[in-house]
Amino acid sequence: MVLRPGFFLLFNLLGVLAWPTQFPERTTPSELLDPYPHKPRITFKDDGTLKITVFSDLHFGENPWDVWGPQQDSNSTRVMKRVLKDENPDYAVLNGDLITGENTFRENATRLIDEIVAPLNAARVPFSSAHGNHDNQVNITHAEEIAREQQVAPLSYTRFSAPGVGGEGGAGNYWVPIYKRKSDNAPYLIIWFFDSRGGVTPQNKPAADWVDASVADWIESETKLMDEVWGPGEQRSALAFVHIPPHVMQPVQKTITPEKNPGLNADVLGTGSAQSTSSTSPPAQDTPFWDSANKNIKNIVAFISGHDHGNEWCAREPTKDFVFCFDKHSGYGGYGDSSWGYGVRNIVFHAPGNGKGKPKVESWIRLEEGQTRAHVWLDHTLGH
Ligand SMILES: *[C@@H]1O[C@H](CO)[C@@H](O)[C@H](O)[C@H]1NC(C)=O
Ligand SMILES: *[C@@H]1O[C@H](CO)[C@@H](O)[C@H](O)[C@H]1NC(C)=O
Ligand SMILES: *[C@@H]1O[C@H](CO)[C@@H](O)[C@H](O)[C@H]1NC(C)=O
């Protein structure tokens, strides 16, 4: 339950002093839709724009017993500092595989979160995280990373999945409201974060590598509540982050071209590259999530994934007609090739001048040194 000073005062004025037992048992719908009562509202800038910068696959903590592992981490910190200074984003996203959990120690694994969030804390940039298969390992879990992040990053908007939602290892399904102006009654954009799990359980058993079916029902009930309180979903935009790409993207890779889908395309999507495709997974287990997201969330500008470090392209998935983009590998850790470079994906929303209607959204890759490439508009022109 959310406790607000104003509410408490009102109760006192009414002479209801037996706090807290006199509070209503259930939170109201508008309270359920105000998940950050004690944090600043995230808003567009006065000029009607919002810039989101996505760091992906940072892979901190590799081989701490060698020289190169810690060097990689300090290189990744350098990338983050430089990019945050140059880009000055309104919001940042860490899109999974923050940590290479295979190399961590039970007693200090979450200390890596402190290192990862330090540049974001210093730059005072609000942000939140999705989690990846390397964040679920014997000595680390998504839930442990989230708890630590909440503890050490005052501007973290990362939340835990609602009770019963997300399945084993899927602790991070949530959304973040973004408002056009601070005083608006309803958000203009909802950023959704879905937990595609993967990796191994703390008992060293393979973990399911797809968004759990329980998330499908949760999406339906959350969007229903949003429609009731804020008005029809068509009035809002949405953007979605999920670390492992949905399995439906696998065949799409065969249809892309460098002209229509600019950006590095160096990772062929094979076993384990997309959700529910690893050797231990039955196929297409992400379908309930996928169907529910596409049906219930209106105006999804794009689904954004990392995981496949050699891919940067955006493409349109034809059967459900949505836009999908890969991130840019940001960390010096994790597999890769130095010729691929390290960087971020930027996403910029432009709200229309009259304050009504859908935003125009552009996106591109920015490399560590400042070079940019693969610019696209995330709209009907993409892939045509
Ligand atoms: C760290 O970055 C420097 C400069 O780009 C590079 O020469 C070096 O190989 C990187 N170190 C590691 C361990 O990745
Ligand atoms: C987990 O941490 C323990 C305690 O530090 C360590 O002995 C063990 O090797 C780690 N296990 C794995 C799989 O990383
Ligand atoms: C965790 O402990 C190990 C073993 O003492 C050490 O090598 C490593 O650097 C520590 N990691 C962090 C993030 O503190």
Short mmCIF file of C-alpha atoms and ligand atoms in Angstrom, two decimals:
data_model
loop_
_atom_site.label_atom_id
_atom_site.label_comp_id
_atom_site.label_asym_id
_atom_site.label_seq_id
_atom_site.Cartn_x
_atom_site.Cartn_y
_atom_site.Cartn_z
CA MET A 1 0.00 0.00 0.00
CA VAL A 2 1.10 3.51 -0.77
CA LEU A 3 1.18 5.91 2.16
CA ARG A 4 1.01 9.59 1.33
CA PRO A 5 1.57 12.35 3.87
CA GLY A 6 -1.53 14.23 2.58
CA PHE A 7 -3.72 11.20 3.00
CA PHE A 8 -2.44 10.59 6.49
CA LEU A 9 -3.11 14.20 7.44
CA LEU A 10 -6.64 14.02 6.09
CA PHE A 11 -7.32 10.94 8.16
CA ASN A 12 -6.01 12.71 11.23
CA LEU A 13 -8.20 15.72 10.58
CA LEU A 14 -11.14 13.39 10.37
CA GLY A 15 -10.19 12.13 13.79
CA VAL A 16 -9.13 8.72 12.60
CA LEU A 17 -6.06 8.26 14.70
CA ALA A 18 -5.83 4.52 14.86
CA TRP A 19 -3.33 4.44 12.00
CA PRO A 20 -2.62 2.28 10.13
CA THR A 21 -5.46 -0.21 10.69
CA GLN A 22 -8.06 2.31 9.50
CA PHE A 23 -6.56 2.50 6.02
CA PRO A 24 -8.56 0.81 3.30
CA GLU A 25 -7.38 -2.73 2.63
CA ARG A 26 -7.19 -2.32 -1.13
CA THR A 27 -5.28 0.38 -2.95
CA THR A 28 -7.39 2.38 -5.38
CA PRO A 29 -6.91 2.03 -9.17
CA SER A 30 -5.22 5.41 -9.39
CA GLU A 31 -2.81 4.41 -6.62
CA LEU A 32 -1.99 1.21 -8.48
CA LEU A 33 -1.17 3.38 -11.48
CA ASP A 34 1.15 5.61 -9.48
CA PRO A 35 4.02 3.22 -8.82
CA TYR A 36 6.56 5.92 -7.98
CA PRO A 37 4.88 8.24 -5.44
CA HIS A 38 8.25 9.18 -3.96
CA LYS A 39 10.26 9.71 -7.14
CA PRO A 40 10.23 12.60 -9.60
CA ARG A 41 7.85 12.20 -12.53
CA ILE A 42 9.71 11.55 -15.78
CA THR A 43 8.61 14.12 -18.35
CA PHE A 44 9.32 15.22 -21.89
CA LYS A 45 11.44 18.35 -22.24
CA ASP A 46 9.70 21.69 -22.77
CA ASP A 47 10.55 21.47 -26.48
CA GLY A 48 8.37 18.33 -26.75
CA THR A 49 11.20 15.80 -27.05
CA LEU A 50 12.38 12.89 -24.93
CA LYS A 51 15.70 11.13 -25.46
CA ILE A 52 16.25 7.57 -24.24
CA THR A 53 19.75 6.08 -24.33
CA VAL A 54 20.05 2.29 -24.16
CA PHE A 55 23.08 0.53 -22.72
CA SER A 56 23.01 -3.17 -23.41
CA ASP A 57 25.00 -6.26 -22.56
CA LEU A 58 27.47 -4.50 -20.29
CA HIS A 59 28.71 -7.87 -18.97
CA PHE A 60 30.50 -6.57 -15.89
CA GLY A 61 32.46 -8.95 -13.69
CA GLU A 62 34.19 -11.24 -16.16
CA ASN A 63 37.23 -13.09 -14.81
CA PRO A 64 37.93 -10.88 -11.80
CA TRP A 65 41.02 -13.06 -11.17
CA ASP A 66 42.63 -11.93 -14.47
CA VAL A 67 43.85 -8.53 -15.54
CA TRP A 68 41.62 -8.16 -18.60
CA GLY A 69 38.30 -8.65 -16.79
CA PRO A 70 38.58 -5.59 -14.53
CA GLN A 71 40.08 -3.64 -17.47
CA GLN A 72 37.01 -4.43 -19.55
CA ASP A 73 34.80 -3.12 -16.76
CA SER A 74 36.70 0.13 -16.51
CA ASN A 75 36.43 0.47 -20.30
CA SER A 76 32.68 -0.08 -20.07
CA THR A 77 32.45 2.55 -17.33
CA ARG A 78 34.36 4.89 -19.65
CA VAL A 79 31.77 4.23 -22.41
CA MET A 80 28.93 5.02 -20.02
CA LYS A 81 30.49 8.23 -18.70
CA ARG A 82 31.33 9.52 -22.13
CA VAL A 83 27.97 8.70 -23.66
CA LEU A 84 26.00 10.15 -20.73
CA LYS A 85 27.99 13.38 -20.90
CA ASP A 86 27.60 13.79 -24.67
CA GLU A 87 24.03 12.58 -25.07
CA ASN A 88 22.53 14.01 -21.89
CA PRO A 89 19.54 11.62 -22.10
CA ASP A 90 16.24 12.17 -20.32
CA TYR A 91 16.13 8.46 -19.45
CA ALA A 92 18.51 5.54 -19.74
CA VAL A 93 17.82 1.83 -20.05
CA LEU A 94 20.09 -1.07 -19.14
CA ASN A 95 18.71 -3.76 -21.42
CA GLY A 96 20.00 -6.94 -19.82
CA ASP A 97 23.19 -8.89 -19.21
CA LEU A 98 24.43 -6.24 -16.83
CA ILE A 99 26.66 -8.89 -15.26
CA THR A 100 28.40 -12.04 -16.49
CA GLY A 101 27.01 -14.07 -13.63
CA GLU A 102 29.06 -17.19 -14.44
CA ASN A 103 32.16 -15.47 -13.06
CA THR A 104 30.67 -14.02 -9.87
CA PHE A 105 31.01 -15.01 -6.24
CA ARG A 106 28.04 -15.59 -3.97
CA GLU A 107 29.34 -13.19 -1.31
CA ASN A 108 29.91 -10.11 -3.47
CA ALA A 109 28.16 -10.53 -6.85
CA THR A 110 25.75 -7.63 -6.40
CA ARG A 111 28.65 -5.25 -5.71
CA LEU A 112 29.00 -5.13 -9.49
CA ILE A 113 25.65 -3.31 -9.61
CA ASP A 114 27.26 -0.51 -7.59
CA GLU A 115 29.93 -0.15 -10.29
CA ILE A 116 27.40 -0.25 -13.12
CA VAL A 117 25.06 2.40 -11.72
CA ALA A 118 27.85 4.77 -10.58
CA PRO A 119 27.98 6.77 -13.86
CA LEU A 120 24.16 7.03 -13.91
CA ASN A 121 24.10 8.18 -10.29
CA ALA A 122 26.83 10.75 -11.00
CA ALA A 123 25.03 12.09 -14.09
CA ARG A 124 21.69 12.06 -12.20
CA VAL A 125 19.95 10.30 -15.08
CA PRO A 126 16.76 8.38 -14.25
CA PHE A 127 16.91 4.84 -15.60
CA SER A 128 15.71 1.30 -15.26
CA SER A 129 16.84 -2.18 -16.16
CA ALA A 130 15.74 -5.31 -17.93
CA HIS A 131 17.69 -8.46 -17.15
CA GLY A 132 19.27 -11.18 -19.25
CA ASN A 133 20.33 -14.80 -19.25
CA HIS A 134 23.76 -13.95 -17.80
CA ASP A 135 22.06 -12.16 -14.88
CA ASN A 136 20.53 -15.48 -13.76
CA GLN A 137 23.37 -17.75 -12.67
CA VAL A 138 24.36 -19.85 -9.67
CA ASN A 139 25.65 -16.82 -7.75
CA ILE A 140 23.29 -14.08 -8.99
CA THR A 141 19.61 -13.66 -9.88
CA HIS A 142 17.50 -10.97 -11.51
CA ALA A 143 15.79 -10.44 -8.15
CA GLU A 144 19.11 -9.87 -6.36
CA GLU A 145 20.22 -7.38 -8.99
CA ILE A 146 16.94 -5.47 -8.75
CA ALA A 147 17.09 -5.32 -4.96
CA ARG A 148 20.66 -4.00 -5.03
CA GLU A 149 19.89 -1.46 -7.75
CA GLN A 150 16.95 -0.10 -5.77
CA GLN A 151 19.22 0.20 -2.76
CA VAL A 152 22.16 1.99 -4.40
CA ALA A 153 20.60 4.02 -7.25
CA PRO A 154 18.25 6.80 -6.10
CA LEU A 155 17.02 7.39 -9.68
CA SER A 156 16.40 3.72 -10.51
CA TYR A 157 12.81 3.09 -11.64
CA THR A 158 13.33 -0.67 -11.84
CA ARG A 159 10.59 -2.62 -10.06
CA PHE A 160 9.78 -6.20 -9.16
CA SER A 161 7.12 -8.15 -11.03
CA ALA A 162 3.75 -8.20 -9.28
CA PRO A 163 3.23 -11.24 -7.00
CA GLY A 164 2.72 -14.41 -9.05
CA VAL A 165 3.86 -12.76 -12.30
CA GLY A 166 6.99 -13.59 -14.29
CA GLY A 167 7.72 -17.24 -13.45
CA GLU A 168 10.94 -18.56 -11.92
CA GLY A 169 13.80 -16.17 -12.58
CA GLY A 170 11.50 -13.53 -14.07
CA ALA A 171 11.53 -10.90 -11.33
CA GLY A 172 11.53 -7.84 -13.59
CA ASN A 173 8.22 -7.30 -15.42
CA TYR A 174 6.98 -3.72 -14.91
CA TRP A 175 6.26 -0.44 -16.65
CA VAL A 176 7.31 3.17 -16.22
CA PRO A 177 4.98 6.09 -17.02
CA ILE A 178 6.39 9.10 -18.89
CA TYR A 179 4.39 12.33 -18.87
CA LYS A 180 4.40 15.13 -21.41
CA ARG A 181 4.12 17.72 -18.65
CA LYS A 182 4.49 17.24 -14.90
CA SER A 183 0.90 18.24 -14.18
CA ASP A 184 -0.77 15.97 -16.78
CA ASN A 185 -3.44 13.59 -15.52
CA ALA A 186 -2.29 10.71 -17.65
CA PRO A 187 1.07 9.62 -19.10
CA TYR A 188 1.86 10.14 -22.76
CA LEU A 189 4.21 7.18 -23.05
CA ILE A 190 4.52 3.89 -21.17
CA ILE A 191 7.85 2.09 -21.22
CA TRP A 192 7.35 -1.63 -20.64
CA PHE A 193 10.05 -3.97 -19.38
CA PHE A 194 9.64 -7.70 -19.86
CA ASP A 195 11.79 -10.38 -18.28
CA SER A 196 12.90 -13.07 -20.75
CA ARG A 197 14.73 -15.00 -17.97
CA GLY A 198 17.21 -17.62 -19.28
CA GLY A 199 20.55 -18.63 -17.84
CA VAL A 200 20.49 -21.09 -14.96
CA THR A 201 18.70 -21.30 -11.64
CA PRO A 202 20.62 -20.96 -8.34
CA GLN A 203 20.51 -24.81 -8.31
CA ASN A 204 22.40 -24.82 -11.64
CA LYS A 205 19.46 -26.09 -13.71
CA PRO A 206 18.69 -24.52 -17.12
CA ALA A 207 16.12 -21.74 -16.68
CA ALA A 208 13.26 -21.08 -19.10
CA ASP A 209 14.45 -18.57 -21.72
CA TRP A 210 11.20 -16.83 -22.54
CA VAL A 211 8.78 -14.34 -20.98
CA ASP A 212 6.47 -16.44 -18.80
CA ALA A 213 2.84 -16.93 -19.80
CA SER A 214 1.74 -15.31 -16.50
CA VAL A 215 2.97 -12.01 -17.98
CA ALA A 216 0.33 -12.28 -20.71
CA ASP A 217 -2.50 -12.09 -18.15
CA TRP A 218 -0.75 -9.33 -16.27
CA ILE A 219 -0.45 -7.22 -19.45
CA GLU A 220 -4.16 -7.68 -20.03
CA SER A 221 -5.15 -6.64 -16.50
CA GLU A 222 -2.69 -3.70 -16.36
CA THR A 223 -3.81 -2.27 -19.70
CA LYS A 224 -7.46 -2.67 -18.68
CA LEU A 225 -6.80 -0.69 -15.50
CA MET A 226 -4.89 1.97 -17.46
CA ASP A 227 -7.79 2.33 -19.91
CA GLU A 228 -10.25 2.70 -17.04
CA VAL A 229 -8.27 5.35 -15.23
CA TRP A 230 -6.44 7.16 -18.03
CA GLY A 231 -8.72 6.62 -21.01
CA PRO A 232 -8.29 4.48 -24.13
CA GLY A 233 -4.83 3.03 -24.83
CA GLU A 234 -4.86 4.64 -28.28
CA GLN A 235 -4.17 7.96 -26.49
CA ARG A 236 -0.78 6.75 -25.29
CA SER A 237 2.38 5.50 -26.93
CA ALA A 238 4.43 2.58 -25.75
CA LEU A 239 7.96 1.28 -26.04
CA ALA A 240 9.03 -2.19 -24.90
CA PHE A 241 12.33 -3.64 -23.74
CA VAL A 242 13.03 -7.36 -23.44
CA HIS A 243 16.56 -8.75 -23.34
CA ILE A 244 16.15 -11.81 -25.56
CA PRO A 245 14.40 -11.15 -28.91
CA PRO A 246 11.01 -12.81 -29.45
CA HIS A 247 11.34 -16.02 -31.45
CA VAL A 248 9.30 -14.55 -34.32
CA MET A 249 12.30 -12.34 -35.22
CA GLN A 250 14.36 -15.32 -36.31
CA PRO A 251 12.83 -15.70 -39.81
CA VAL A 252 12.71 -11.91 -40.28
CA GLN A 253 16.51 -11.76 -40.36
CA LYS A 254 16.47 -13.54 -43.73
CA THR A 255 14.39 -10.72 -45.25
CA ILE A 256 16.39 -7.68 -44.20
CA THR A 257 18.65 -5.58 -46.45
CA PRO A 258 21.38 -3.07 -45.57
CA GLU A 259 19.42 -0.32 -47.37
CA LYS A 260 16.09 -0.83 -45.60
CA ASN A 261 17.50 -2.11 -42.32
CA PRO A 262 20.80 -0.31 -41.75
CA GLY A 263 23.20 -1.34 -38.99
CA LEU A 264 25.52 -4.22 -38.28
CA ASN A 265 24.06 -7.64 -39.09
CA ALA A 266 26.86 -9.94 -37.98
CA ASP A 267 25.02 -12.43 -35.75
CA VAL A 268 22.98 -15.13 -37.43
CA LEU A 269 20.01 -15.92 -35.17
CA GLY A 270 20.43 -19.59 -34.30
CA THR A 271 19.97 -21.82 -31.26
CA GLY A 272 19.53 -19.68 -28.16
CA SER A 273 19.59 -16.34 -30.06
CA ALA A 274 15.87 -15.73 -29.62
CA GLN A 275 13.39 -16.63 -26.88
CA SER A 276 12.53 -20.28 -26.45
CA THR A 277 15.13 -21.51 -28.96
CA SER A 278 17.82 -22.97 -26.68
CA SER A 279 18.53 -26.69 -26.78
CA THR A 280 16.53 -27.33 -23.60
CA SER A 281 13.50 -25.20 -24.59
CA PRO A 282 10.29 -26.36 -26.20
CA PRO A 283 9.63 -24.01 -29.17
CA ALA A 284 7.55 -20.84 -29.20
CA GLN A 285 6.84 -20.69 -25.45
CA ASP A 286 6.89 -16.87 -25.68
CA THR A 287 3.70 -16.89 -27.79
CA PRO A 288 1.16 -16.09 -25.00
CA PHE A 289 3.25 -13.08 -23.92
CA TRP A 290 3.75 -12.04 -27.48
CA ASP A 291 0.10 -12.27 -28.46
CA SER A 292 -1.02 -10.42 -25.34
CA ALA A 293 1.51 -7.59 -25.75
CA ASN A 294 0.56 -7.01 -29.36
CA LYS A 295 -3.16 -7.24 -28.67
CA ASN A 296 -3.43 -5.21 -25.47
CA ILE A 297 -0.72 -2.56 -25.66
CA LYS A 298 -1.63 0.11 -28.21
CA ASN A 299 0.81 2.19 -30.25
CA ILE A 300 3.93 0.18 -29.51
CA VAL A 301 6.65 2.16 -31.27
CA ALA A 302 9.13 -0.74 -31.04
CA PHE A 303 10.26 -3.79 -29.13
CA ILE A 304 13.96 -3.48 -28.29
CA SER A 305 16.33 -6.34 -27.45
CA GLY A 306 20.01 -6.97 -26.89
CA HIS A 307 21.51 -10.46 -26.45
CA ASP A 308 22.93 -10.83 -29.99
CA HIS A 309 25.94 -8.53 -29.77
CA GLY A 310 26.66 -8.42 -33.50
CA ASN A 311 23.27 -7.04 -34.54
CA GLU A 312 22.11 -3.43 -34.61
CA TRP A 313 19.32 -3.40 -37.17
CA CYS A 314 15.63 -2.54 -36.89
CA ALA A 315 13.01 -4.43 -38.91
CA ARG A 316 9.28 -4.84 -39.27
CA GLU A 317 7.82 -8.20 -38.29
CA PRO A 318 5.16 -8.87 -40.93
CA THR A 319 2.64 -11.14 -39.18
CA LYS A 320 1.83 -8.72 -36.35
CA ASP A 321 3.22 -5.66 -38.11
CA PHE A 322 5.40 -4.36 -35.31
CA VAL A 323 8.84 -2.77 -35.31
CA PHE A 324 11.74 -4.52 -33.63
CA CYS A 325 15.24 -3.13 -33.00
CA PHE A 326 18.44 -4.56 -31.64
CA ASP A 327 20.46 -2.51 -29.17
CA LYS A 328 24.13 -1.80 -29.55
CA HIS A 329 26.57 -3.88 -27.50
CA SER A 330 27.81 -1.37 -24.89
CA GLY A 331 30.13 -3.42 -22.70
CA TYR A 332 33.68 -4.53 -23.36
CA GLY A 333 32.66 -7.76 -21.66
CA GLY A 334 30.72 -10.49 -23.42
CA TYR A 335 31.47 -12.11 -26.75
CA GLY A 336 32.17 -9.95 -29.73
CA ASP A 337 34.66 -8.56 -32.13
CA SER A 338 36.43 -5.26 -31.52
CA SER A 339 35.63 -4.27 -35.13
CA TRP A 340 31.94 -4.17 -34.14
CA GLY A 341 32.65 -1.26 -31.81
CA TYR A 342 30.88 -0.40 -28.55
CA GLY A 343 28.09 2.08 -28.10
CA VAL A 344 24.40 2.69 -27.49
CA ARG A 345 21.04 2.96 -29.21
CA ASN A 346 19.41 6.38 -28.90
CA ILE A 347 15.65 6.78 -29.26
CA VAL A 348 14.18 10.27 -29.54
CA PHE A 349 10.46 11.01 -29.28
CA HIS A 350 9.07 14.21 -30.82
CA ALA A 351 5.59 15.07 -29.56
CA PRO A 352 3.51 17.05 -32.08
CA GLY A 353 3.56 20.83 -31.57
CA ASN A 354 -0.16 21.11 -30.85
CA GLY A 355 0.24 18.67 -27.97
CA LYS A 356 -2.15 16.13 -29.47
CA GLY A 357 -1.61 12.91 -31.37
CA LYS A 358 1.19 10.43 -31.75
CA PRO A 359 4.86 11.32 -31.48
CA LYS A 360 7.35 10.87 -34.29
CA VAL A 361 10.20 8.65 -33.14
CA GLU A 362 13.72 8.35 -34.53
CA SER A 363 16.52 6.05 -33.49
CA TRP A 364 20.18 5.49 -34.29
CA ILE A 365 23.36 3.84 -33.08
CA ARG A 366 26.04 5.96 -31.42
CA LEU A 367 29.51 4.53 -30.96
CA GLU A 368 31.78 5.26 -28.02
CA GLU A 369 33.86 7.79 -29.95
CA GLY A 370 30.79 9.71 -31.12
CA GLN A 371 30.32 8.31 -34.62
CA THR A 372 26.65 7.63 -35.49
CA ARG A 373 25.04 5.18 -37.94
CA ALA A 374 21.91 3.21 -38.80
CA HIS A 375 19.47 6.11 -38.41
CA VAL A 376 15.80 5.13 -38.86
CA TRP A 377 12.35 6.55 -38.16
CA LEU A 378 10.33 4.06 -36.14
CA ASP A 379 7.12 4.40 -38.17
CA HIS A 380 5.37 3.10 -41.30
CA THR A 381 8.42 3.98 -43.43
CA LEU A 382 10.62 1.41 -41.66
CA GLY A 383 11.44 -1.56 -43.86
CA HIS A 384 9.87 0.04 -46.96
C1 LIG B 1 40.16 -1.01 -23.15
O1 LIG B 1 40.08 0.06 -24.10
C2 LIG B 1 41.29 0.34 -24.75
C3 LIG B 1 41.06 1.60 -25.58
O2 LIG B 1 40.01 1.43 -26.48
C4 LIG B 1 41.69 -0.86 -25.59
O3 LIG B 1 42.91 -0.60 -26.26
C5 LIG B 1 41.84 -2.08 -24.68
O4 LIG B 1 42.09 -3.23 -25.46
C6 LIG B 1 40.57 -2.30 -23.88
N1 LIG B 1 40.81 -3.35 -22.90
C7 LIG B 1 40.05 -4.44 -22.79
C8 LIG B 1 40.48 -5.42 -21.77
O5 LIG B 1 39.05 -4.61 -23.46
C1 LIG B 2 29.82 -19.13 -6.40
O1 LIG B 2 30.40 -18.49 -5.31
C2 LIG B 2 31.15 -19.39 -4.49
C3 LIG B 2 31.54 -18.62 -3.24
O2 LIG B 2 32.32 -17.53 -3.58
C4 LIG B 2 32.32 -19.93 -5.28
O3 LIG B 2 33.08 -20.81 -4.47
C5 LIG B 2 31.79 -20.68 -6.49
O4 LIG B 2 32.86 -21.08 -7.31
C6 LIG B 2 30.84 -19.82 -7.30
N1 LIG B 2 30.16 -20.68 -8.24
C7 LIG B 2 30.01 -20.37 -9.52
C8 LIG B 2 29.30 -21.37 -10.36
O5 LIG B 2 30.38 -19.33 -10.01
C1 LIG B 3 34.59 -10.52 -5.17
O1 LIG B 3 35.52 -11.31 -4.49
C2 LIG B 3 36.51 -11.89 -5.35
C3 LIG B 3 37.31 -12.90 -4.54
O2 LIG B 3 37.81 -12.28 -3.40
C4 LIG B 3 37.34 -10.79 -5.98
O3 LIG B 3 38.31 -11.35 -6.86
C5 LIG B 3 36.43 -9.88 -6.76
O4 LIG B 3 37.14 -8.79 -7.30
C6 LIG B 3 35.29 -9.36 -5.87
N1 LIG B 3 34.33 -8.68 -6.73
C7 LIG B 3 33.72 -7.55 -6.40
C8 LIG B 3 32.79 -6.99 -7.39
O5 LIG B 3 33.92 -6.96 -5.34
#
